[in-house]
Amino acid sequence: MSGFVEKPEPVEVPGLQHLHTGKVRDLYRNERGELVMVASDRISAYDWVLPTEIPEKGKILTQLSLWWFDLLADLVPHHVLSSELPPGAPADWEGRTLVCRSLRMVPVECVARGHLTGSGLAEYRETRTVCGIALPEGLTDGSELPSPIFTPATKAEVGEHDENVAYEEVAHRIGAEPAAQLRQATLAIFNRAREIARDRGIILADTKFEFGYAEATLGAEGAEPVLADEVLTPDSSRFWPADQWQPGRPQPSFDKQYVRDWLTSPASGWDRASEQPPPPLPAEVVERTRAKYAEAYELLTGTGWK
């Protein structure tokens, strides 16, 4: 069992229709048919959305995504129309809200990997492949791959695992041309972002993107995928400090590492294998996690987090 420990009620805003409550983001539709995406301060771990929030996390994710969207605009169009607060929205939505184009979303997580870890490492240890891509012998946790690879996954509902799939499966599901477009766009974005992060002393180990197509172009020859959701944040990417990278062990990272470590420690008293939901986070873990998100923002953008 997993999912929300305490599922929040949607906020009622005149002129907005609530569509979906996700792990982190709440989706609404305005009267013009545009999507309004609000990044909460919720945090998830081990397929649970935890009962404790991380202050300002949603704002950090939103502002970092906007920074990346601007840097990547010459490679692929994105879905953001505005970051202005909708009329009547609560003040707390300021800085965490995006008004976006409504797209037909591709039912695939577009994952790029430059280093081996996580589910890719687990698959490699069994088969010496990741998503059907053969890799050299002798790789270990944190090893840099000979070149970045596209390793897609199927999207899962809240509380369920995404499932890695081969590229051929993606082509079968959505068509050969869209699959090729998504692979090309994913690797182009990853390579650009990897260089930007490297210049700032950060390794971008892997990341996932979501794409959609404008309804009017869906299925049309030459239709261009549009980058959507969040992009290159600590929630969707593994960022490692380059000066601490050491293959053969788990790497320090700019994400919810403190949360995972505490949940699996004796201090939490939580049995991950049980059906019981995880407990609230202590204040120290909350603050250290918030600090890591802010540090990632500051190192990448070169701007202090307010």
Short mmCIF file of C-alpha atoms in Angstrom, two decimals:
data_model
loop_
_atom_site.label_atom_id
_atom_site.label_comp_id
_atom_site.label_asym_id
_atom_site.label_seq_id
_atom_site.Cartn_x
_atom_site.Cartn_y
_atom_site.Cartn_z
CA MET A 1 0.00 0.00 0.00
CA SER A 2 1.22 3.53 -0.76
CA GLY A 3 0.06 6.91 -2.03
CA PHE A 4 -0.97 9.94 0.00
CA VAL A 5 -0.65 9.78 3.76
CA GLU A 6 -3.06 12.72 3.89
CA LYS A 7 -4.53 13.73 0.52
CA PRO A 8 -5.15 17.49 0.45
CA GLU A 9 -8.44 19.02 -0.60
CA PRO A 10 -8.19 21.16 -3.75
CA VAL A 11 -8.30 24.92 -3.34
CA GLU A 12 -11.44 26.50 -4.78
CA VAL A 13 -10.69 29.51 -7.00
CA PRO A 14 -13.36 31.31 -9.06
CA GLY A 15 -12.86 30.63 -12.76
CA LEU A 16 -10.62 27.59 -12.19
CA GLN A 17 -11.69 23.96 -12.49
CA HIS A 18 -9.65 21.48 -10.45
CA LEU A 19 -8.42 18.60 -12.63
CA HIS A 20 -5.88 16.60 -10.67
CA THR A 21 -3.91 16.39 -7.43
CA GLY A 22 -0.46 14.91 -8.07
CA LYS A 23 2.42 14.04 -5.80
CA VAL A 24 3.64 17.63 -5.88
CA ARG A 25 1.53 19.61 -8.36
CA ASP A 26 -2.15 20.50 -8.49
CA LEU A 27 -3.68 21.06 -11.92
CA TYR A 28 -6.55 23.40 -12.78
CA ARG A 29 -8.10 24.63 -16.02
CA ASN A 30 -9.01 28.27 -16.52
CA GLU A 31 -11.89 29.65 -18.56
CA ARG A 32 -9.65 30.00 -21.64
CA GLY A 33 -8.89 26.29 -21.55
CA GLU A 34 -5.30 26.79 -20.35
CA LEU A 35 -3.74 24.70 -17.61
CA VAL A 36 -2.85 26.29 -14.30
CA MET A 37 -0.13 24.26 -12.57
CA VAL A 38 0.57 24.90 -8.89
CA ALA A 39 3.67 23.35 -7.28
CA SER A 40 2.98 22.55 -3.63
CA ASP A 41 5.56 21.99 -0.88
CA ARG A 42 4.67 18.29 -0.70
CA ILE A 43 7.46 15.75 -0.88
CA SER A 44 7.33 12.06 -1.75
CA ALA A 45 9.60 9.15 -0.94
CA TYR A 46 9.33 5.41 -1.46
CA ASP A 47 6.02 5.88 -3.32
CA TRP A 48 4.43 7.77 -0.42
CA VAL A 49 3.47 11.44 -0.41
CA LEU A 50 4.60 12.35 3.09
CA PRO A 51 2.50 14.19 5.69
CA THR A 52 5.23 16.81 6.24
CA GLU A 53 5.90 19.58 3.73
CA ILE A 54 9.23 21.25 2.88
CA PRO A 55 8.76 25.03 3.09
CA GLU A 56 9.27 26.88 -0.24
CA LYS A 57 10.04 23.66 -2.12
CA GLY A 58 7.31 24.31 -4.70
CA LYS A 59 8.57 27.83 -5.33
CA ILE A 60 12.15 26.62 -5.77
CA LEU A 61 11.04 23.96 -8.26
CA THR A 62 8.94 26.46 -10.22
CA GLN A 63 11.59 29.17 -10.40
CA LEU A 64 14.31 26.68 -11.36
CA SER A 65 12.09 25.21 -14.08
CA LEU A 66 11.47 28.70 -15.50
CA TRP A 67 15.23 29.32 -15.56
CA TRP A 68 15.82 26.11 -17.49
CA PHE A 69 12.88 26.63 -19.87
CA ASP A 70 14.47 29.93 -20.95
CA LEU A 71 17.88 28.35 -21.50
CA LEU A 72 16.45 25.50 -23.56
CA ALA A 73 13.95 27.42 -25.67
CA ASP A 74 16.12 27.25 -28.79
CA LEU A 75 16.19 23.44 -28.61
CA VAL A 76 12.53 22.68 -28.00
CA PRO A 77 9.36 24.73 -27.39
CA HIS A 78 7.89 24.65 -23.88
CA HIS A 79 4.38 24.89 -22.48
CA VAL A 80 4.68 27.98 -20.23
CA LEU A 81 2.49 30.94 -21.17
CA SER A 82 2.75 33.01 -18.00
CA SER A 83 3.81 32.88 -14.36
CA GLU A 84 1.30 35.54 -13.30
CA LEU A 85 -1.04 34.71 -10.45
CA PRO A 86 -4.60 33.98 -11.67
CA PRO A 87 -7.27 36.43 -10.41
CA GLY A 88 -8.68 35.32 -7.08
CA ALA A 89 -5.92 32.80 -6.38
CA PRO A 90 -4.53 32.63 -2.83
CA ALA A 91 -1.42 34.70 -2.13
CA ASP A 92 0.53 31.54 -1.34
CA TRP A 93 0.33 30.57 -5.02
CA GLU A 94 2.67 33.45 -5.88
CA GLY A 95 5.96 32.14 -7.31
CA ARG A 96 4.74 28.55 -7.55
CA THR A 97 2.13 28.88 -10.31
CA LEU A 98 2.47 28.48 -14.08
CA VAL A 99 -0.19 29.09 -16.70
CA CYS A 100 0.50 26.62 -19.51
CA ARG A 101 -0.64 25.47 -22.91
CA SER A 102 -3.02 22.54 -22.80
CA LEU A 103 -1.32 19.58 -24.50
CA ARG A 104 -2.01 15.96 -25.32
CA MET A 105 0.62 14.44 -23.07
CA VAL A 106 2.79 11.54 -24.22
CA PRO A 107 2.26 8.57 -21.84
CA VAL A 108 6.00 8.06 -21.43
CA GLU A 109 8.62 9.42 -19.04
CA CYS A 110 11.56 10.48 -21.22
CA VAL A 111 14.62 9.60 -19.15
CA ALA A 112 18.24 10.38 -20.04
CA ARG A 113 21.16 8.89 -18.14
CA GLY A 114 24.78 9.98 -18.16
CA HIS A 115 25.76 7.96 -15.09
CA LEU A 116 24.62 4.58 -13.81
CA THR A 117 22.57 4.48 -10.61
CA GLY A 118 19.07 3.80 -9.31
CA SER A 119 16.81 1.51 -11.34
CA GLY A 120 19.32 1.57 -14.21
CA LEU A 121 21.99 0.14 -11.94
CA ALA A 122 19.63 -2.57 -10.69
CA GLU A 123 18.82 -3.64 -14.26
CA TYR A 124 22.48 -3.50 -15.30
CA ARG A 125 23.49 -5.81 -12.46
CA GLU A 126 21.05 -8.42 -13.73
CA THR A 127 21.43 -8.15 -17.51
CA ARG A 128 24.31 -5.75 -18.31
CA THR A 129 21.72 -3.66 -20.12
CA VAL A 130 19.45 -0.69 -19.35
CA CYS A 131 16.17 -0.59 -21.29
CA GLY A 132 17.67 -3.03 -23.77
CA ILE A 133 20.84 -0.95 -24.34
CA ALA A 134 23.97 -3.05 -23.84
CA LEU A 135 26.59 -1.46 -21.58
CA PRO A 136 30.25 -2.33 -20.92
CA GLU A 137 31.33 -4.73 -18.20
CA GLY A 138 32.72 -3.42 -14.94
CA LEU A 139 30.38 -0.50 -14.30
CA THR A 140 29.37 0.25 -10.73
CA ASP A 141 27.17 2.63 -8.77
CA GLY A 142 27.89 6.14 -10.06
CA SER A 143 29.95 5.11 -13.10
CA GLU A 144 29.89 7.52 -16.02
CA LEU A 145 28.47 5.93 -19.16
CA PRO A 146 30.41 6.01 -22.46
CA SER A 147 27.73 8.41 -23.75
CA PRO A 148 24.27 9.46 -22.49
CA ILE A 149 21.45 7.02 -23.19
CA PHE A 150 17.68 7.37 -23.61
CA THR A 151 15.92 5.03 -21.17
CA PRO A 152 12.16 5.66 -21.24
CA ALA A 153 9.65 4.55 -18.63
CA THR A 154 5.89 4.20 -18.51
CA LYS A 155 4.09 6.68 -16.27
CA ALA A 156 2.60 5.35 -13.04
CA GLU A 157 -0.22 6.54 -10.83
CA VAL A 158 0.52 8.09 -7.43
CA GLY A 159 1.86 5.33 -5.18
CA GLU A 160 3.03 3.10 -8.03
CA HIS A 161 6.40 2.60 -9.72
CA ASP A 162 7.27 3.85 -13.19
CA GLU A 163 8.43 0.91 -15.29
CA ASN A 164 11.51 1.08 -17.53
CA VAL A 165 10.80 -0.01 -21.11
CA ALA A 166 12.82 -0.49 -24.27
CA TYR A 167 12.82 2.16 -26.99
CA GLU A 168 11.08 -0.29 -29.32
CA GLU A 169 8.16 -0.47 -26.90
CA VAL A 170 7.81 3.31 -26.98
CA ALA A 171 7.84 3.28 -30.79
CA HIS A 172 5.14 0.58 -30.74
CA ARG A 173 2.96 2.58 -28.34
CA ILE A 174 3.18 6.06 -29.84
CA GLY A 175 4.61 5.56 -33.33
CA ALA A 176 8.09 5.51 -34.82
CA GLU A 177 8.30 9.23 -35.70
CA PRO A 178 7.19 10.59 -32.29
CA ALA A 179 9.48 8.09 -30.52
CA ALA A 180 12.45 9.25 -32.58
CA GLN A 181 11.57 12.90 -31.91
CA LEU A 182 11.36 12.32 -28.17
CA ARG A 183 14.67 10.47 -28.05
CA GLN A 184 16.41 13.21 -30.03
CA ALA A 185 14.89 16.02 -27.94
CA THR A 186 15.61 14.25 -24.64
CA LEU A 187 19.28 13.71 -25.41
CA ALA A 188 19.74 17.19 -26.87
CA ILE A 189 18.31 18.80 -23.73
CA PHE A 190 20.29 16.48 -21.47
CA ASN A 191 23.57 17.24 -23.20
CA ARG A 192 22.97 21.01 -23.02
CA ALA A 193 21.98 20.85 -19.35
CA ARG A 194 24.84 18.51 -18.49
CA GLU A 195 27.39 21.02 -19.78
CA ILE A 196 25.73 23.92 -17.97
CA ALA A 197 25.69 21.96 -14.70
CA ARG A 198 29.28 20.79 -15.16
CA ASP A 199 30.44 24.40 -15.49
CA ARG A 200 28.90 25.01 -12.07
CA GLY A 201 30.56 22.05 -10.37
CA ILE A 202 27.52 19.77 -10.58
CA ILE A 203 27.12 16.38 -12.26
CA LEU A 204 23.74 15.81 -13.90
CA ALA A 205 23.60 12.03 -13.48
CA ASP A 206 20.14 11.50 -14.95
CA THR A 207 16.84 13.27 -15.44
CA LYS A 208 13.33 12.76 -16.75
CA PHE A 209 11.25 14.96 -19.03
CA GLU A 210 7.61 15.03 -20.02
CA PHE A 211 6.44 16.06 -23.47
CA GLY A 212 3.12 16.73 -25.12
CA TYR A 213 1.74 17.75 -28.50
CA ALA A 214 -0.64 20.58 -29.30
CA GLU A 215 -4.05 19.12 -30.00
CA ALA A 216 -4.10 20.72 -33.46
CA THR A 217 -0.85 19.01 -34.45
CA LEU A 218 -1.45 15.61 -32.85
CA GLY A 219 -0.67 12.96 -35.43
CA ALA A 220 0.31 15.51 -38.06
CA GLU A 221 3.49 14.89 -40.00
CA GLY A 222 6.35 16.95 -38.61
CA ALA A 223 4.46 17.90 -35.44
CA GLU A 224 6.89 19.14 -32.80
CA PRO A 225 6.95 17.86 -29.21
CA VAL A 226 6.53 20.48 -26.48
CA LEU A 227 8.47 20.28 -23.21
CA ALA A 228 6.07 20.30 -20.25
CA ASP A 229 5.69 19.86 -16.49
CA GLU A 230 8.88 20.63 -14.55
CA VAL A 231 12.38 20.48 -15.99
CA LEU A 232 15.79 19.72 -14.48
CA THR A 233 14.83 20.19 -10.83
CA PRO A 234 16.06 18.15 -7.85
CA ASP A 235 12.70 16.33 -7.96
CA SER A 236 13.12 15.17 -11.56
CA SER A 237 16.92 14.87 -11.73
CA ARG A 238 19.91 13.52 -9.87
CA PHE A 239 22.40 16.32 -9.27
CA TRP A 240 25.70 15.37 -7.61
CA PRO A 241 28.50 17.64 -6.38
CA ALA A 242 31.32 16.98 -8.86
CA ASP A 243 34.08 17.28 -6.27
CA GLN A 244 32.56 14.44 -4.21
CA TRP A 245 31.85 12.02 -7.07
CA GLN A 246 33.29 8.60 -6.32
CA PRO A 247 32.01 5.57 -8.30
CA GLY A 248 31.35 2.44 -6.30
CA ARG A 249 29.04 3.96 -3.71
CA PRO A 250 25.87 6.07 -3.50
CA GLN A 251 26.70 9.70 -4.29
CA PRO A 252 25.80 12.76 -2.21
CA SER A 253 23.00 14.58 -4.00
CA PHE A 254 20.99 17.81 -4.11
CA ASP A 255 17.60 16.31 -3.45
CA LYS A 256 15.55 14.50 -0.80
CA GLN A 257 18.45 12.33 0.32
CA TYR A 258 18.01 13.40 3.96
CA VAL A 259 14.36 12.35 3.82
CA ARG A 260 15.14 8.91 2.42
CA ASP A 261 18.00 8.39 4.86
CA TRP A 262 15.88 9.31 7.86
CA LEU A 263 12.90 7.19 6.78
CA THR A 264 15.10 4.09 6.48
CA SER A 265 16.98 4.77 9.73
CA PRO A 266 16.07 3.32 13.13
CA ALA A 267 15.20 6.86 14.26
CA SER A 268 12.03 6.90 12.14
CA GLY A 269 10.70 3.62 13.50
CA TRP A 270 9.15 2.97 10.08
CA ASP A 271 9.23 -0.40 8.35
CA ARG A 272 9.32 0.28 4.62
CA ALA A 273 8.10 -3.26 3.90
CA SER A 274 4.98 -2.79 6.01
CA GLU A 275 1.69 -1.33 4.84
CA GLN A 276 1.87 1.45 7.41
CA PRO A 277 2.36 5.01 6.15
CA PRO A 278 5.61 6.79 7.02
CA PRO A 279 5.68 9.12 10.03
CA PRO A 280 6.01 12.94 10.01
CA LEU A 281 9.52 14.30 9.41
CA PRO A 282 11.47 15.93 12.24
CA ALA A 283 12.26 19.64 11.95
CA GLU A 284 15.98 19.03 11.37
CA VAL A 285 15.33 16.80 8.34
CA VAL A 286 12.87 19.34 6.94
CA GLU A 287 15.36 22.21 7.24
CA ARG A 288 18.30 20.26 5.83
CA THR A 289 16.19 19.12 2.88
CA ARG A 290 14.98 22.67 2.20
CA ALA A 291 18.59 23.86 2.33
CA LYS A 292 19.63 21.29 -0.28
CA TYR A 293 16.90 22.39 -2.70
CA ALA A 294 17.90 26.04 -2.21
CA GLU A 295 21.59 25.19 -2.67
CA ALA A 296 20.87 23.44 -5.98
CA TYR A 297 18.97 26.52 -7.19
CA GLU A 298 21.76 28.87 -6.16
CA LEU A 299 24.60 26.82 -7.65
CA LEU A 300 22.83 26.29 -10.97
CA THR A 301 21.43 29.79 -11.49
CA GLY A 302 24.19 31.76 -9.75
CA THR A 303 21.45 33.64 -7.91
CA GLY A 304 20.81 33.61 -4.17
CA TRP A 305 17.51 32.11 -3.06
CA LYS A 306 15.49 34.72 -1.20
#
